Amino acid sequence: MSFVKELVEENLPIWQQCLDSEFLTKLENGTLDEACFKGYIVEDSLYLREYAKVFAWGMTKAETMETVRNYYSLLSFVNEGEGATRLYYLKRYGLTDAQIQTLPLRPENRAYADTMIEAAKNGRGEAECIMACLPCMLSYGWIFQKLVERAPQVKATPYWPLVRDYADKGYEDACRAWAAYAEKVCTGLTPERTENCKAIFKQCSEHELHFWEMSAKPRNDV
C-alpha cells in the first residue's frame, strides 16, 4: 500500500465524521440555514489566505525549481479554481473579499491555520509541509464525491455550485496529482519523520472536522 493511501485509510473515520456533520447533512438536503453557509464562506475565505502561507513556506523549503513550480501551481489552482465560486457566494451575500479580510478567524479556524503553518515552518523539510496541505485537499474531494453519491438532490439546492467544484473530475485529477507528488516527497523518510508526517496528517484531518462542526453555527459579525 502506498504511503498516501495508508494515510487516507487511517483517517477515513475522521473524514466520515466530517461527512456526517450537522453542517454537511443539512447542506445536502437543503435545510441548512443560509446564515451558517454565509459564515462558512467567510471563514473559508480567511482560511484560504492562511493556507496560501503554507505554500509559501513550501517554496522556502524547496530544493529544486520543480518544487517551487509545484507549490505555485497549487496556489494558482486554489486561487482560481476555488476562488470564483467563493467570490460568487460573497457577492450573493453583499460582501467582497476586501471587506472581510479584517475579520478574525474563529478559534477552530485559527487553531487549524496555526497547526499547518507550524508544521510547514518548523518541519525538517518539504514532507512536513505537504502533509499540512494534503488533508484539506484530499478530504474535500472524498467528502463531496460521497455527498453527491448519497444525496443527488443536493443539485437542486443553492449550495450545488460549491459541491460541484469539489466533486468534479477536475478536482479529482488535481487530488490525484498532488497525492502522487506527496508520495514522491515522502519516499525514503526515516521512521521518525514518517511517524511525524502521519501525526501532522491526522492533526489536520481532525482540524477539518472541527472546522465543519464550527460551521454549523453562524458568525455574528457578517
mmCIF file with all atom_site columns, C-alpha atoms in Angstrom:
data_model
loop_
_atom_site.group_PDB
_atom_site.id
_atom_site.type_symbol
_atom_site.label_atom_id
_atom_site.label_alt_id
_atom_site.label_comp_id
_atom_site.label_asym_id
_atom_site.label_entity_id
_atom_site.label_seq_id
_atom_site.pdbx_PDB_ins_code
_atom_site.Cartn_x
_atom_site.Cartn_y
_atom_site.Cartn_z
_atom_site.occupancy
_atom_site.B_iso_or_equiv
_atom_site.pdbx_formal_charge
_atom_site.auth_seq_id
_atom_site.auth_comp_id
_atom_site.auth_asym_id
_atom_site.auth_atom_id
_atom_site.pdbx_PDB_model_num
ATOM 1   C CA . MET A 1 1   ? 0.000   0.000  0.000   1.00 0.00 ? 1   MET A CA 1
ATOM 2   C CA . SER A 1 2   ? 1.316   3.447  -0.886  1.00 0.00 ? 2   SER A CA 1
ATOM 3   C CA . PHE A 1 3   ? 2.088   5.876  1.924   1.00 0.00 ? 3   PHE A CA 1
ATOM 4   C CA . VAL A 1 4   ? -0.619  8.349  0.907   1.00 0.00 ? 4   VAL A CA 1
ATOM 5   C CA . LYS A 1 5   ? -3.215  5.597  0.547   1.00 0.00 ? 5   LYS A CA 1
ATOM 6   C CA . GLU A 1 6   ? -2.275  4.401  4.013   1.00 0.00 ? 6   GLU A CA 1
ATOM 7   C CA . LEU A 1 7   ? -2.757  7.911  5.369   1.00 0.00 ? 7   LEU A CA 1
ATOM 8   C CA . VAL A 1 8   ? -6.173  8.171  3.749   1.00 0.00 ? 8   VAL A CA 1
ATOM 9   C CA . GLU A 1 9   ? -7.280  4.763  5.040   1.00 0.00 ? 9   GLU A CA 1
ATOM 10  C CA . GLU A 1 10  ? -6.177  5.619  8.573   1.00 0.00 ? 10  GLU A CA 1
ATOM 11  C CA . ASN A 1 11  ? -8.068  8.917  8.543   1.00 0.00 ? 11  ASN A CA 1
ATOM 12  C CA . LEU A 1 12  ? -11.263 7.866  6.765   1.00 0.00 ? 12  LEU A CA 1
ATOM 13  C CA . PRO A 1 13  ? -13.133 7.535  10.099  1.00 0.00 ? 13  PRO A CA 1
ATOM 14  C CA . ILE A 1 14  ? -12.446 11.234 10.736  1.00 0.00 ? 14  ILE A CA 1
ATOM 15  C CA . TRP A 1 15  ? -13.482 12.177 7.194   1.00 0.00 ? 15  TRP A CA 1
ATOM 16  C CA . GLN A 1 16  ? -16.674 10.155 7.634   1.00 0.00 ? 16  GLN A CA 1
ATOM 17  C CA . GLN A 1 17  ? -17.430 12.216 10.744  1.00 0.00 ? 17  GLN A CA 1
ATOM 18  C CA . CYS A 1 18  ? -16.953 15.314 8.611   1.00 0.00 ? 18  CYS A CA 1
ATOM 19  C CA . LEU A 1 19  ? -19.402 13.972 6.014   1.00 0.00 ? 19  LEU A CA 1
ATOM 20  C CA . ASP A 1 20  ? -21.927 13.173 8.754   1.00 0.00 ? 20  ASP A CA 1
ATOM 21  C CA . SER A 1 21  ? -21.536 16.565 10.457  1.00 0.00 ? 21  SER A CA 1
ATOM 22  C CA . GLU A 1 22  ? -24.612 18.706 11.051  1.00 0.00 ? 22  GLU A CA 1
ATOM 23  C CA . PHE A 1 23  ? -23.457 21.330 8.563   1.00 0.00 ? 23  PHE A CA 1
ATOM 24  C CA . LEU A 1 24  ? -22.984 18.938 5.631   1.00 0.00 ? 24  LEU A CA 1
ATOM 25  C CA . THR A 1 25  ? -26.051 16.844 6.458   1.00 0.00 ? 25  THR A CA 1
ATOM 26  C CA . LYS A 1 26  ? -28.232 19.948 6.331   1.00 0.00 ? 26  LYS A CA 1
ATOM 27  C CA . LEU A 1 27  ? -26.405 21.281 3.280   1.00 0.00 ? 27  LEU A CA 1
ATOM 28  C CA . GLU A 1 28  ? -27.109 18.126 1.289   1.00 0.00 ? 28  GLU A CA 1
ATOM 29  C CA . ASN A 1 29  ? -30.847 18.159 1.971   1.00 0.00 ? 29  ASN A CA 1
ATOM 30  C CA . GLY A 1 30  ? -31.262 21.904 1.553   1.00 0.00 ? 30  GLY A CA 1
ATOM 31  C CA . THR A 1 31  ? -32.207 22.651 5.182   1.00 0.00 ? 31  THR A CA 1
ATOM 32  C CA . LEU A 1 32  ? -29.005 24.468 6.116   1.00 0.00 ? 32  LEU A CA 1
ATOM 33  C CA . ASP A 1 33  ? -29.586 27.951 7.483   1.00 0.00 ? 33  ASP A CA 1
ATOM 34  C CA . GLU A 1 34  ? -28.086 30.356 4.960   1.00 0.00 ? 34  GLU A CA 1
ATOM 35  C CA . ALA A 1 35  ? -26.590 32.334 7.840   1.00 0.00 ? 35  ALA A CA 1
ATOM 36  C CA . CYS A 1 36  ? -24.448 29.281 8.591   1.00 0.00 ? 36  CYS A CA 1
ATOM 37  C CA . PHE A 1 37  ? -23.438 28.942 4.976   1.00 0.00 ? 37  PHE A CA 1
ATOM 38  C CA . LYS A 1 38  ? -22.599 32.640 4.801   1.00 0.00 ? 38  LYS A CA 1
ATOM 39  C CA . GLY A 1 39  ? -20.402 32.207 7.874   1.00 0.00 ? 39  GLY A CA 1
ATOM 40  C CA . TYR A 1 40  ? -18.748 29.192 6.280   1.00 0.00 ? 40  TYR A CA 1
ATOM 41  C CA . ILE A 1 41  ? -17.919 31.114 3.094   1.00 0.00 ? 41  ILE A CA 1
ATOM 42  C CA . VAL A 1 42  ? -16.415 33.966 5.103   1.00 0.00 ? 42  VAL A CA 1
ATOM 43  C CA . GLU A 1 43  ? -14.448 31.557 7.284   1.00 0.00 ? 43  GLU A CA 1
ATOM 44  C CA . ASP A 1 44  ? -13.255 29.591 4.269   1.00 0.00 ? 44  ASP A CA 1
ATOM 45  C CA . SER A 1 45  ? -12.064 32.796 2.627   1.00 0.00 ? 45  SER A CA 1
ATOM 46  C CA . LEU A 1 46  ? -9.998  33.634 5.700   1.00 0.00 ? 46  LEU A CA 1
ATOM 47  C CA . TYR A 1 47  ? -8.730  30.061 5.862   1.00 0.00 ? 47  TYR A CA 1
ATOM 48  C CA . LEU A 1 48  ? -7.557  30.091 2.240   1.00 0.00 ? 48  LEU A CA 1
ATOM 49  C CA . ARG A 1 49  ? -5.451  33.163 2.958   1.00 0.00 ? 49  ARG A CA 1
ATOM 50  C CA . GLU A 1 50  ? -3.657  31.242 5.704   1.00 0.00 ? 50  GLU A CA 1
ATOM 51  C CA . TYR A 1 51  ? -3.492  28.099 3.544   1.00 0.00 ? 51  TYR A CA 1
ATOM 52  C CA . ALA A 1 52  ? -1.606  30.090 0.922   1.00 0.00 ? 52  ALA A CA 1
ATOM 53  C CA . LYS A 1 53  ? 1.039   30.865 3.538   1.00 0.00 ? 53  LYS A CA 1
ATOM 54  C CA . VAL A 1 54  ? 1.683   27.142 3.902   1.00 0.00 ? 54  VAL A CA 1
ATOM 55  C CA . PHE A 1 55  ? 2.505   27.009 0.182   1.00 0.00 ? 55  PHE A CA 1
ATOM 56  C CA . ALA A 1 56  ? 4.853   29.950 0.691   1.00 0.00 ? 56  ALA A CA 1
ATOM 57  C CA . TRP A 1 57  ? 6.716   28.003 3.373   1.00 0.00 ? 57  TRP A CA 1
ATOM 58  C CA . GLY A 1 58  ? 6.827   25.062 0.989   1.00 0.00 ? 58  GLY A CA 1
ATOM 59  C CA . MET A 1 59  ? 8.586   27.255 -1.538  1.00 0.00 ? 59  MET A CA 1
ATOM 60  C CA . THR A 1 60  ? 11.136  28.377 1.040   1.00 0.00 ? 60  THR A CA 1
ATOM 61  C CA . LYS A 1 61  ? 11.941  24.714 1.788   1.00 0.00 ? 61  LYS A CA 1
ATOM 62  C CA . ALA A 1 62  ? 12.212  23.869 -1.911  1.00 0.00 ? 62  ALA A CA 1
ATOM 63  C CA . GLU A 1 63  ? 15.498  22.471 -3.182  1.00 0.00 ? 63  GLU A CA 1
ATOM 64  C CA . THR A 1 64  ? 14.557  22.477 -6.872  1.00 0.00 ? 64  THR A CA 1
ATOM 65  C CA . MET A 1 65  ? 12.657  24.701 -9.268  1.00 0.00 ? 65  MET A CA 1
ATOM 66  C CA . GLU A 1 66  ? 10.292  21.782 -9.870  1.00 0.00 ? 66  GLU A CA 1
ATOM 67  C CA . THR A 1 67  ? 9.218   22.019 -6.240  1.00 0.00 ? 67  THR A CA 1
ATOM 68  C CA . VAL A 1 68  ? 8.706   25.781 -6.484  1.00 0.00 ? 68  VAL A CA 1
ATOM 69  C CA . ARG A 1 69  ? 6.581   25.295 -9.595  1.00 0.00 ? 69  ARG A CA 1
ATOM 70  C CA . ASN A 1 70  ? 4.512   22.617 -7.896  1.00 0.00 ? 70  ASN A CA 1
ATOM 71  C CA . TYR A 1 71  ? 3.620   24.861 -4.982  1.00 0.00 ? 71  TYR A CA 1
ATOM 72  C CA . TYR A 1 72  ? 2.969   27.743 -7.330  1.00 0.00 ? 72  TYR A CA 1
ATOM 73  C CA . SER A 1 73  ? 0.608   25.566 -9.372  1.00 0.00 ? 73  SER A CA 1
ATOM 74  C CA . LEU A 1 74  ? -1.276  24.520 -6.237  1.00 0.00 ? 74  LEU A CA 1
ATOM 75  C CA . LEU A 1 75  ? -1.574  28.141 -5.134  1.00 0.00 ? 75  LEU A CA 1
ATOM 76  C CA . SER A 1 76  ? -2.901  29.057 -8.582  1.00 0.00 ? 76  SER A CA 1
ATOM 77  C CA . PHE A 1 77  ? -5.344  26.143 -8.500  1.00 0.00 ? 77  PHE A CA 1
ATOM 78  C CA . VAL A 1 78  ? -6.730  27.192 -5.120  1.00 0.00 ? 78  VAL A CA 1
ATOM 79  C CA . ASN A 1 79  ? -6.913  30.855 -6.101  1.00 0.00 ? 79  ASN A CA 1
ATOM 80  C CA . GLU A 1 80  ? -8.521  30.311 -9.489  1.00 0.00 ? 80  GLU A CA 1
ATOM 81  C CA . GLY A 1 81  ? -10.357 27.004 -9.085  1.00 0.00 ? 81  GLY A CA 1
ATOM 82  C CA . GLU A 1 82  ? -11.890 27.686 -5.694  1.00 0.00 ? 82  GLU A CA 1
ATOM 83  C CA . GLY A 1 83  ? -11.897 31.475 -5.864  1.00 0.00 ? 83  GLY A CA 1
ATOM 84  C CA . ALA A 1 84  ? -14.598 32.008 -8.469  1.00 0.00 ? 84  ALA A CA 1
ATOM 85  C CA . THR A 1 85  ? -17.321 30.144 -6.575  1.00 0.00 ? 85  THR A CA 1
ATOM 86  C CA . ARG A 1 86  ? -16.288 31.669 -3.270  1.00 0.00 ? 86  ARG A CA 1
ATOM 87  C CA . LEU A 1 87  ? -16.490 35.165 -4.747  1.00 0.00 ? 87  LEU A CA 1
ATOM 88  C CA . TYR A 1 88  ? -19.875 34.306 -6.272  1.00 0.00 ? 88  TYR A CA 1
ATOM 89  C CA . TYR A 1 89  ? -21.243 33.488 -2.836  1.00 0.00 ? 89  TYR A CA 1
ATOM 90  C CA . LEU A 1 90  ? -19.647 36.515 -1.188  1.00 0.00 ? 90  LEU A CA 1
ATOM 91  C CA . LYS A 1 91  ? -21.312 38.726 -3.794  1.00 0.00 ? 91  LYS A CA 1
ATOM 92  C CA . ARG A 1 92  ? -24.611 36.955 -3.177  1.00 0.00 ? 92  ARG A CA 1
ATOM 93  C CA . TYR A 1 93  ? -24.339 37.970 0.479   1.00 0.00 ? 93  TYR A CA 1
ATOM 94  C CA . GLY A 1 94  ? -23.344 41.545 -0.308  1.00 0.00 ? 94  GLY A CA 1
ATOM 95  C CA . LEU A 1 95  ? -19.722 41.057 0.684   1.00 0.00 ? 95  LEU A CA 1
ATOM 96  C CA . THR A 1 96  ? -16.352 41.412 -1.010  1.00 0.00 ? 96  THR A CA 1
ATOM 97  C CA . ASP A 1 97  ? -13.050 39.708 -0.333  1.00 0.00 ? 97  ASP A CA 1
ATOM 98  C CA . ALA A 1 98  ? -11.546 43.041 0.696   1.00 0.00 ? 98  ALA A CA 1
ATOM 99  C CA . GLN A 1 99  ? -14.322 43.717 3.218   1.00 0.00 ? 99  GLN A CA 1
ATOM 100 C CA . ILE A 1 100 ? -13.857 40.513 5.162   1.00 0.00 ? 100 ILE A CA 1
ATOM 101 C CA . GLN A 1 101 ? -10.058 40.472 5.420   1.00 0.00 ? 101 GLN A CA 1
ATOM 102 C CA . THR A 1 102 ? -10.066 42.411 8.695   1.00 0.00 ? 102 THR A CA 1
ATOM 103 C CA . LEU A 1 103 ? -12.362 39.873 10.358  1.00 0.00 ? 103 LEU A CA 1
ATOM 104 C CA . PRO A 1 104 ? -10.809 37.484 12.899  1.00 0.00 ? 104 PRO A CA 1
ATOM 105 C CA . LEU A 1 105 ? -10.615 33.757 12.311  1.00 0.00 ? 105 LEU A CA 1
ATOM 106 C CA . ARG A 1 106 ? -12.818 31.871 14.725  1.00 0.00 ? 106 ARG A CA 1
ATOM 107 C CA . PRO A 1 107 ? -10.864 29.811 17.299  1.00 0.00 ? 107 PRO A CA 1
ATOM 108 C CA . GLU A 1 108 ? -11.265 26.492 15.456  1.00 0.00 ? 108 GLU A CA 1
ATOM 109 C CA . ASN A 1 109 ? -10.051 28.055 12.225  1.00 0.00 ? 109 ASN A CA 1
ATOM 110 C CA . ARG A 1 110 ? -7.164  29.844 13.923  1.00 0.00 ? 110 ARG A CA 1
ATOM 111 C CA . ALA A 1 111 ? -6.034  26.624 15.589  1.00 0.00 ? 111 ALA A CA 1
ATOM 112 C CA . TYR A 1 112 ? -6.107  24.810 12.235  1.00 0.00 ? 112 TYR A CA 1
ATOM 113 C CA . ALA A 1 113 ? -4.156  27.518 10.443  1.00 0.00 ? 113 ALA A CA 1
ATOM 114 C CA . ASP A 1 114 ? -1.570  27.661 13.224  1.00 0.00 ? 114 ASP A CA 1
ATOM 115 C CA . THR A 1 115 ? -1.088  23.885 13.086  1.00 0.00 ? 115 THR A CA 1
ATOM 116 C CA . MET A 1 116 ? -0.473  23.941 9.325   1.00 0.00 ? 116 MET A CA 1
ATOM 117 C CA . ILE A 1 117 ? 1.881   26.894 9.426   1.00 0.00 ? 117 ILE A CA 1
ATOM 118 C CA . GLU A 1 118 ? 3.806   25.434 12.375  1.00 0.00 ? 118 GLU A CA 1
ATOM 119 C CA . ALA A 1 119 ? 4.295   22.148 10.507  1.00 0.00 ? 119 ALA A CA 1
ATOM 120 C CA . ALA A 1 120 ? 5.403   23.899 7.336   1.00 0.00 ? 120 ALA A CA 1
ATOM 121 C CA . LYS A 1 121 ? 7.617   26.467 9.051   1.00 0.00 ? 121 LYS A CA 1
ATOM 122 C CA . ASN A 1 122 ? 9.352   24.272 11.614  1.00 0.00 ? 122 ASN A CA 1
ATOM 123 C CA . GLY A 1 123 ? 9.282   20.895 9.902   1.00 0.00 ? 123 GLY A CA 1
ATOM 124 C CA . ARG A 1 124 ? 12.542  19.443 8.660   1.00 0.00 ? 124 ARG A CA 1
ATOM 125 C CA . GLY A 1 125 ? 11.636  19.795 5.003   1.00 0.00 ? 125 GLY A CA 1
ATOM 126 C CA . GLU A 1 126 ? 9.102   19.528 2.245   1.00 0.00 ? 126 GLU A CA 1
ATOM 127 C CA . ALA A 1 127 ? 7.445   16.337 3.519   1.00 0.00 ? 127 ALA A CA 1
ATOM 128 C CA . GLU A 1 128 ? 6.077   18.015 6.629   1.00 0.00 ? 128 GLU A CA 1
ATOM 129 C CA . CYS A 1 129 ? 4.793   20.911 4.550   1.00 0.00 ? 129 CYS A CA 1
ATOM 130 C CA . ILE A 1 130 ? 2.933   18.720 2.080   1.00 0.00 ? 130 ILE A CA 1
ATOM 131 C CA . MET A 1 131 ? 1.401   16.754 4.957   1.00 0.00 ? 131 MET A CA 1
ATOM 132 C CA . ALA A 1 132 ? -0.063  20.015 6.271   1.00 0.00 ? 132 ALA A CA 1
ATOM 133 C CA . CYS A 1 133 ? -1.543  20.865 2.856   1.00 0.00 ? 133 CYS A CA 1
ATOM 134 C CA . LEU A 1 134 ? -2.882  17.490 1.825   1.00 0.00 ? 134 LEU A CA 1
ATOM 135 C CA . PRO A 1 135 ? -5.703  16.662 4.290   1.00 0.00 ? 135 PRO A CA 1
ATOM 136 C CA . CYS A 1 136 ? -7.769  19.676 3.255   1.00 0.00 ? 136 CYS A CA 1
ATOM 137 C CA . MET A 1 137 ? -7.452  18.937 -0.430  1.00 0.00 ? 137 MET A CA 1
ATOM 138 C CA . LEU A 1 138 ? -7.958  15.176 -0.302  1.00 0.00 ? 138 LEU A CA 1
ATOM 139 C CA . SER A 1 139 ? -10.715 15.190 2.309   1.00 0.00 ? 139 SER A CA 1
ATOM 140 C CA . TYR A 1 140 ? -12.766 17.718 0.337   1.00 0.00 ? 140 TYR A CA 1
ATOM 141 C CA . GLY A 1 141 ? -12.585 15.553 -2.764  1.00 0.00 ? 141 GLY A CA 1
ATOM 142 C CA . TRP A 1 142 ? -13.620 12.435 -0.834  1.00 0.00 ? 142 TRP A CA 1
ATOM 143 C CA . ILE A 1 143 ? -16.346 14.165 1.183   1.00 0.00 ? 143 ILE A CA 1
ATOM 144 C CA . PHE A 1 144 ? -18.096 15.884 -1.695  1.00 0.00 ? 144 PHE A CA 1
ATOM 145 C CA . GLN A 1 145 ? -17.977 12.885 -4.001  1.00 0.00 ? 145 GLN A CA 1
ATOM 146 C CA . LYS A 1 146 ? -19.575 10.799 -1.246  1.00 0.00 ? 146 LYS A CA 1
ATOM 147 C CA . LEU A 1 147 ? -22.104 13.542 -0.556  1.00 0.00 ? 147 LEU A CA 1
ATOM 148 C CA . VAL A 1 148 ? -23.267 13.588 -4.187  1.00 0.00 ? 148 VAL A CA 1
ATOM 149 C CA . GLU A 1 149 ? -23.483 9.796  -4.221  1.00 0.00 ? 149 GLU A CA 1
ATOM 150 C CA . ARG A 1 150 ? -25.704 9.613  -1.149  1.00 0.00 ? 150 ARG A CA 1
ATOM 151 C CA . ALA A 1 151 ? -27.701 12.784 -1.789  1.00 0.00 ? 151 ALA A CA 1
ATOM 152 C CA . PRO A 1 152 ? -28.032 13.621 -5.511  1.00 0.00 ? 152 PRO A CA 1
ATOM 153 C CA . GLN A 1 153 ? -30.832 16.018 -4.537  1.00 0.00 ? 153 GLN A CA 1
ATOM 154 C CA . VAL A 1 154 ? -28.097 18.437 -3.461  1.00 0.00 ? 154 VAL A CA 1
ATOM 155 C CA . LYS A 1 155 ? -28.018 19.517 -7.108  1.00 0.00 ? 155 LYS A CA 1
ATOM 156 C CA . ALA A 1 156 ? -31.323 21.325 -6.527  1.00 0.00 ? 156 ALA A CA 1
ATOM 157 C CA . THR A 1 157 ? -30.054 23.344 -3.543  1.00 0.00 ? 157 THR A CA 1
ATOM 158 C CA . PRO A 1 158 ? -28.418 26.792 -3.530  1.00 0.00 ? 158 PRO A CA 1
ATOM 159 C CA . TYR A 1 159 ? -25.209 25.063 -2.438  1.00 0.00 ? 159 TYR A CA 1
ATOM 160 C CA . TRP A 1 160 ? -24.672 22.993 -5.555  1.00 0.00 ? 160 TRP A CA 1
ATOM 161 C CA . PRO A 1 161 ? -22.007 25.310 -7.130  1.00 0.00 ? 161 PRO A CA 1
ATOM 162 C CA . LEU A 1 162 ? -19.777 24.695 -4.109  1.00 0.00 ? 162 LEU A CA 1
ATOM 163 C CA . VAL A 1 163 ? -20.419 20.956 -4.059  1.00 0.00 ? 163 VAL A CA 1
ATOM 164 C CA . ARG A 1 164 ? -19.833 20.673 -7.808  1.00 0.00 ? 164 ARG A CA 1
ATOM 165 C CA . ASP A 1 165 ? -16.434 22.365 -7.552  1.00 0.00 ? 165 ASP A CA 1
ATOM 166 C CA . TYR A 1 166 ? -15.113 19.664 -5.231  1.00 0.00 ? 166 TYR A CA 1
ATOM 167 C CA . ALA A 1 167 ? -16.941 16.682 -6.710  1.00 0.00 ? 167 ALA A CA 1
ATOM 168 C CA . ASP A 1 168 ? -15.990 17.179 -10.356 1.00 0.00 ? 168 ASP A CA 1
ATOM 169 C CA . LYS A 1 169 ? -13.314 15.397 -12.356 1.00 0.00 ? 169 LYS A CA 1
ATOM 170 C CA . GLY A 1 170 ? -11.001 18.403 -12.495 1.00 0.00 ? 170 GLY A CA 1
ATOM 171 C CA . TYR A 1 171 ? -10.720 18.478 -8.720  1.00 0.00 ? 171 TYR A CA 1
ATOM 172 C CA . GLU A 1 172 ? -10.315 14.706 -8.609  1.00 0.00 ? 172 GLU A CA 1
ATOM 173 C CA . ASP A 1 173 ? -7.468  14.914 -11.117 1.00 0.00 ? 173 ASP A CA 1
ATOM 174 C CA . ALA A 1 174 ? -5.765  17.626 -9.058  1.00 0.00 ? 174 ALA A CA 1
ATOM 175 C CA . CYS A 1 175 ? -6.052  15.498 -5.922  1.00 0.00 ? 175 CYS A CA 1
ATOM 176 C CA . ARG A 1 176 ? -4.581  12.517 -7.713  1.00 0.00 ? 176 ARG A CA 1
ATOM 177 C CA . ALA A 1 177 ? -1.643  14.595 -8.973  1.00 0.00 ? 177 ALA A CA 1
ATOM 178 C CA . TRP A 1 178 ? -0.902  16.016 -5.539  1.00 0.00 ? 178 TRP A CA 1
ATOM 179 C CA . ALA A 1 179 ? -1.199  12.622 -3.885  1.00 0.00 ? 179 ALA A CA 1
ATOM 180 C CA . ALA A 1 180 ? 1.385   11.302 -6.357  1.00 0.00 ? 180 ALA A CA 1
ATOM 181 C CA . TYR A 1 181 ? 3.646   14.264 -5.621  1.00 0.00 ? 181 TYR A CA 1
ATOM 182 C CA . ALA A 1 182 ? 3.308   13.692 -1.870  1.00 0.00 ? 182 ALA A CA 1
ATOM 183 C CA . GLU A 1 183 ? 4.167   10.040 -2.388  1.00 0.00 ? 183 GLU A CA 1
ATOM 184 C CA . LYS A 1 184 ? 7.365   11.061 -4.144  1.00 0.00 ? 184 LYS A CA 1
ATOM 185 C CA . VAL A 1 185 ? 8.303   13.582 -1.457  1.00 0.00 ? 185 VAL A CA 1
ATOM 186 C CA . CYS A 1 186 ? 7.701   11.121 1.392   1.00 0.00 ? 186 CYS A CA 1
ATOM 187 C CA . THR A 1 187 ? 9.589   8.200  -0.135  1.00 0.00 ? 187 THR A CA 1
ATOM 188 C CA . GLY A 1 188 ? 12.699  7.264  1.832   1.00 0.00 ? 188 GLY A CA 1
ATOM 189 C CA . LEU A 1 189 ? 11.929  9.199  5.002   1.00 0.00 ? 189 LEU A CA 1
ATOM 190 C CA . THR A 1 190 ? 13.384  7.988  8.273   1.00 0.00 ? 190 THR A CA 1
ATOM 191 C CA . PRO A 1 191 ? 10.930  6.142  10.562  1.00 0.00 ? 191 PRO A CA 1
ATOM 192 C CA . GLU A 1 192 ? 10.897  9.178  12.858  1.00 0.00 ? 192 GLU A CA 1
ATOM 193 C CA . ARG A 1 193 ? 9.916   11.577 10.082  1.00 0.00 ? 193 ARG A CA 1
ATOM 194 C CA . THR A 1 194 ? 7.398   9.110  8.707   1.00 0.00 ? 194 THR A CA 1
ATOM 195 C CA . GLU A 1 195 ? 5.611   8.989  12.053  1.00 0.00 ? 195 GLU A CA 1
ATOM 196 C CA . ASN A 1 196 ? 5.759   12.767 12.347  1.00 0.00 ? 196 ASN A CA 1
ATOM 197 C CA . CYS A 1 197 ? 4.198   13.126 8.887   1.00 0.00 ? 197 CYS A CA 1
ATOM 198 C CA . LYS A 1 198 ? 1.434   10.732 9.866   1.00 0.00 ? 198 LYS A CA 1
ATOM 199 C CA . ALA A 1 199 ? 0.806   12.794 13.006  1.00 0.00 ? 199 ALA A CA 1
ATOM 200 C CA . ILE A 1 200 ? 0.588   16.041 11.013  1.00 0.00 ? 200 ILE A CA 1
ATOM 201 C CA . PHE A 1 201 ? -1.838  14.496 8.528   1.00 0.00 ? 201 PHE A CA 1
ATOM 202 C CA . LYS A 1 202 ? -4.045  13.216 11.353  1.00 0.00 ? 202 LYS A CA 1
ATOM 203 C CA . GLN A 1 203 ? -3.929  16.514 13.247  1.00 0.00 ? 203 GLN A CA 1
ATOM 204 C CA . CYS A 1 204 ? -5.017  18.413 10.165  1.00 0.00 ? 204 CYS A CA 1
ATOM 205 C CA . SER A 1 205 ? -7.779  15.893 9.431   1.00 0.00 ? 205 SER A CA 1
ATOM 206 C CA . GLU A 1 206 ? -9.061  16.427 12.971  1.00 0.00 ? 206 GLU A CA 1
ATOM 207 C CA . HIS A 1 207 ? -8.960  20.181 12.423  1.00 0.00 ? 207 HIS A CA 1
ATOM 208 C CA . GLU A 1 208 ? -11.053 19.652 9.276   1.00 0.00 ? 208 GLU A CA 1
ATOM 209 C CA . LEU A 1 209 ? -13.690 18.007 11.465  1.00 0.00 ? 209 LEU A CA 1
ATOM 210 C CA . HIS A 1 210 ? -13.594 20.879 13.952  1.00 0.00 ? 210 HIS A CA 1
ATOM 211 C CA . PHE A 1 211 ? -13.983 23.325 11.057  1.00 0.00 ? 211 PHE A CA 1
ATOM 212 C CA . TRP A 1 212 ? -17.160 21.573 9.847   1.00 0.00 ? 212 TRP A CA 1
ATOM 213 C CA . GLU A 1 213 ? -18.519 21.431 13.403  1.00 0.00 ? 213 GLU A CA 1
ATOM 214 C CA . MET A 1 214 ? -17.809 25.138 13.847  1.00 0.00 ? 214 MET A CA 1
ATOM 215 C CA . SER A 1 215 ? -19.623 25.940 10.607  1.00 0.00 ? 215 SER A CA 1
ATOM 216 C CA . ALA A 1 216 ? -22.944 24.649 11.969  1.00 0.00 ? 216 ALA A CA 1
ATOM 217 C CA . LYS A 1 217 ? -23.098 27.894 13.958  1.00 0.00 ? 217 LYS A CA 1
ATOM 218 C CA . PRO A 1 218 ? -23.300 31.247 12.108  1.00 0.00 ? 218 PRO A CA 1
ATOM 219 C CA . ARG A 1 219 ? -20.817 34.046 12.580  1.00 0.00 ? 219 ARG A CA 1
ATOM 220 C CA . ASN A 1 220 ? -22.327 37.057 14.358  1.00 0.00 ? 220 ASN A CA 1
ATOM 221 C CA . ASP A 1 221 ? -20.211 39.725 12.655  1.00 0.00 ? 221 ASP A CA 1
ATOM 222 C CA . VAL A 1 222 ? -21.249 39.452 8.981   1.00 0.00 ? 222 VAL A CA 1
#
